[in-house]
XYZ file of N, CA and C in Angstrom:
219
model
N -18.239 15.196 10.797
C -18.722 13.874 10.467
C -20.243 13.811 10.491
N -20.944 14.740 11.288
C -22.496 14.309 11.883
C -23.021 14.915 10.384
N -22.679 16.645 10.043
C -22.830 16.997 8.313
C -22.568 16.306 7.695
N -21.705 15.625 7.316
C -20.978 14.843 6.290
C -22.309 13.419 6.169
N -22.495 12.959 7.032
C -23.430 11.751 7.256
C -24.852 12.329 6.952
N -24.718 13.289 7.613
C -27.073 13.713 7.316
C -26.661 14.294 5.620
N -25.749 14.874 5.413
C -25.364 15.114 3.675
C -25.395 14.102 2.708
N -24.942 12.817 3.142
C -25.470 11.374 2.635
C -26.900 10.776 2.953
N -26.730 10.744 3.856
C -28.311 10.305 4.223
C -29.275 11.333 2.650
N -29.664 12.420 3.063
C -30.477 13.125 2.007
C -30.309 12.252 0.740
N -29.459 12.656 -0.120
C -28.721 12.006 -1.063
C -29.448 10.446 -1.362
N -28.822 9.982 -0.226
C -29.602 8.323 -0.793
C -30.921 8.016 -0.395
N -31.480 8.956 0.256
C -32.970 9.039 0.533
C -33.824 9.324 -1.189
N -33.146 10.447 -1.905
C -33.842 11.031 -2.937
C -32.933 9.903 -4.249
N -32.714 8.851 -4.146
C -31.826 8.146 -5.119
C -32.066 6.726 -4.758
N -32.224 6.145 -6.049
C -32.571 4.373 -5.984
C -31.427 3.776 -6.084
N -30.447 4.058 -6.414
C -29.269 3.846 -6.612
C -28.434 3.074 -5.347
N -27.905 1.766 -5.389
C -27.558 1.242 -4.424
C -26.130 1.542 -4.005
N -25.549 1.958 -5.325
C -24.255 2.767 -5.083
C -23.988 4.186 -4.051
N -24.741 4.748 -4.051
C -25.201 6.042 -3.121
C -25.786 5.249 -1.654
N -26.304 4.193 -1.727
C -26.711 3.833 -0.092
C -25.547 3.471 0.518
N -24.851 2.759 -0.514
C -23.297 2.244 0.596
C -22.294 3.613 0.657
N -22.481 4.128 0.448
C -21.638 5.618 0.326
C -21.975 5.865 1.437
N -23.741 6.148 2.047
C -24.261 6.733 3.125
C -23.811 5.736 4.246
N -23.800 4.456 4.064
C -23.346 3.526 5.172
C -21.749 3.669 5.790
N -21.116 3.919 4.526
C -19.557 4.131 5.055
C -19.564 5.670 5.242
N -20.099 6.412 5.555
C -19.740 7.900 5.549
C -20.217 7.936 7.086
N -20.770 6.983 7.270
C -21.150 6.881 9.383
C -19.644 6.503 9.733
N -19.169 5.617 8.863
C -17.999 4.959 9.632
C -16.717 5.878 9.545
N -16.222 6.661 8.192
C -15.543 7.321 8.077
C -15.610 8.468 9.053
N -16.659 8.838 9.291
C -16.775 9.939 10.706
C -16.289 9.138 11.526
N -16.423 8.205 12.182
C -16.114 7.426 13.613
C -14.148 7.540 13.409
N -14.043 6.963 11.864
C -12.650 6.563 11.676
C -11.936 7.574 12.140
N -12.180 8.923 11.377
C -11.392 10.059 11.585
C -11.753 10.614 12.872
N -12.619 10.650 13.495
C -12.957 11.256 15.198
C -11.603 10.709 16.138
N -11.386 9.157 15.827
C -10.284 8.145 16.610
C -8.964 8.611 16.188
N -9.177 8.912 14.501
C -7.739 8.787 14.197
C -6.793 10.451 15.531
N -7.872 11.690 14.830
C -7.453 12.950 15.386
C -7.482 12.716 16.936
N -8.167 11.785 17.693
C -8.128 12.045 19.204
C -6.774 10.969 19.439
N -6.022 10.340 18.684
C -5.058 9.651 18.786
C -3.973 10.335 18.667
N -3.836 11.212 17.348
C -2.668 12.132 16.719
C -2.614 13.492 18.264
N -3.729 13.158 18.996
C -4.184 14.585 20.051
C -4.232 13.899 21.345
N -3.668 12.623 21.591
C -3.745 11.926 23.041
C -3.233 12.686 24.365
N -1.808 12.969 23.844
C -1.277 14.099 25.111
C -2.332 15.352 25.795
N -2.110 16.022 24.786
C -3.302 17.373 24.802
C -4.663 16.911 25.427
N -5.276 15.660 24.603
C -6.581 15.491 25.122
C -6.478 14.845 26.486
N -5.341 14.579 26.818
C -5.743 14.041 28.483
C -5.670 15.095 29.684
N -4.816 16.285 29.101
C -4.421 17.139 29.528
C -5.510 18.457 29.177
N -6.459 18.254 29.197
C -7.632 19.260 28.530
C -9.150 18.802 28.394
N -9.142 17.416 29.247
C -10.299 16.297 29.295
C -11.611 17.380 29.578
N -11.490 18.226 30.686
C -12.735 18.876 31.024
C -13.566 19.975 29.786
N -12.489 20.344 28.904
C -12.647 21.273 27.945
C -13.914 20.685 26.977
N -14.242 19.045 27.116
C -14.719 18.203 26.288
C -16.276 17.929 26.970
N -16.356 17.900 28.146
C -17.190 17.073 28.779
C -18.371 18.061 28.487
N -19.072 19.066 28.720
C -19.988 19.509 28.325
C -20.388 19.691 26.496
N -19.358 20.159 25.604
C -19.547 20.061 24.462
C -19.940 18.809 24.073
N -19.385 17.925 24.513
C -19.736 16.316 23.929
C -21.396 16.088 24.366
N -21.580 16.243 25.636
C -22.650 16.065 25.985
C -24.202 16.947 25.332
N -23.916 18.291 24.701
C -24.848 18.916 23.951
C -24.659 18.471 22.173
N -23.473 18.007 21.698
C -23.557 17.112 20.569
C -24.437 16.304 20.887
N -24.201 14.931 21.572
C -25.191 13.713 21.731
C -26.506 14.438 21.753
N -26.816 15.040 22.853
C -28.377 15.675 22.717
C -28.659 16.310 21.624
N -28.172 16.874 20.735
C -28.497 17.732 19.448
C -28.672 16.286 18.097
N -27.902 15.527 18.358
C -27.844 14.174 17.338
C -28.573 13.432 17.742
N -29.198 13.169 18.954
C -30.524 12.044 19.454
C -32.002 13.132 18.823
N -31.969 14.215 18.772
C -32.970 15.375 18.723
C -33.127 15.110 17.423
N -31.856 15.320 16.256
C -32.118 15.599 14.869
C -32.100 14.212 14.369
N -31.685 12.893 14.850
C -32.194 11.557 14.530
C -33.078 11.455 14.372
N -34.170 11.452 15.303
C -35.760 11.031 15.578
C -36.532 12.308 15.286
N -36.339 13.141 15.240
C -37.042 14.024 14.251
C -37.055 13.658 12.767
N -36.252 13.294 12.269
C -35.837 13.228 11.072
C -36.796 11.521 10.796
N -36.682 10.644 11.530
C -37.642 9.358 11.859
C -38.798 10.023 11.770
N -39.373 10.753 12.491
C -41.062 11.086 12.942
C -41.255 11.666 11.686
């Protein structure tokens, strides 16, 4: 989802096109959608495997706060 979104972003950065900005707006949400849908279809497993998550999640967020505001500056 985080590719899929900075892959839009570019895109409607280099394009006037208002059709391509709402693409980039729903392609944030479609990541969120599908993150919920798979940790739903994966509830058993993921409660049963919670620790497997806690550091990976935590170097995502830091790698996506890093390449946000870089990408700002």
């Amino acid at each position: 989802g985080f590719l899929y979104s900075n892959l839009w972003t570019l895109i409607a950065a280099n394009s006037s096109s208002a059709l391509l900005r709402g693409i980039k707006e729903s392609s944030d949400y479609i990541a969120y959608f599908t993150t919920g849908i798979l940790c739903l279809i994966n509830l058993d497993w993921l409660k049963n495997h919670i620790k497997l998550f806690i550091l990976p999640s935590f170097i995502i967020v830091i790698l996506e706060y890093m390449f946000t505001f870089s990408a700002v500056l």
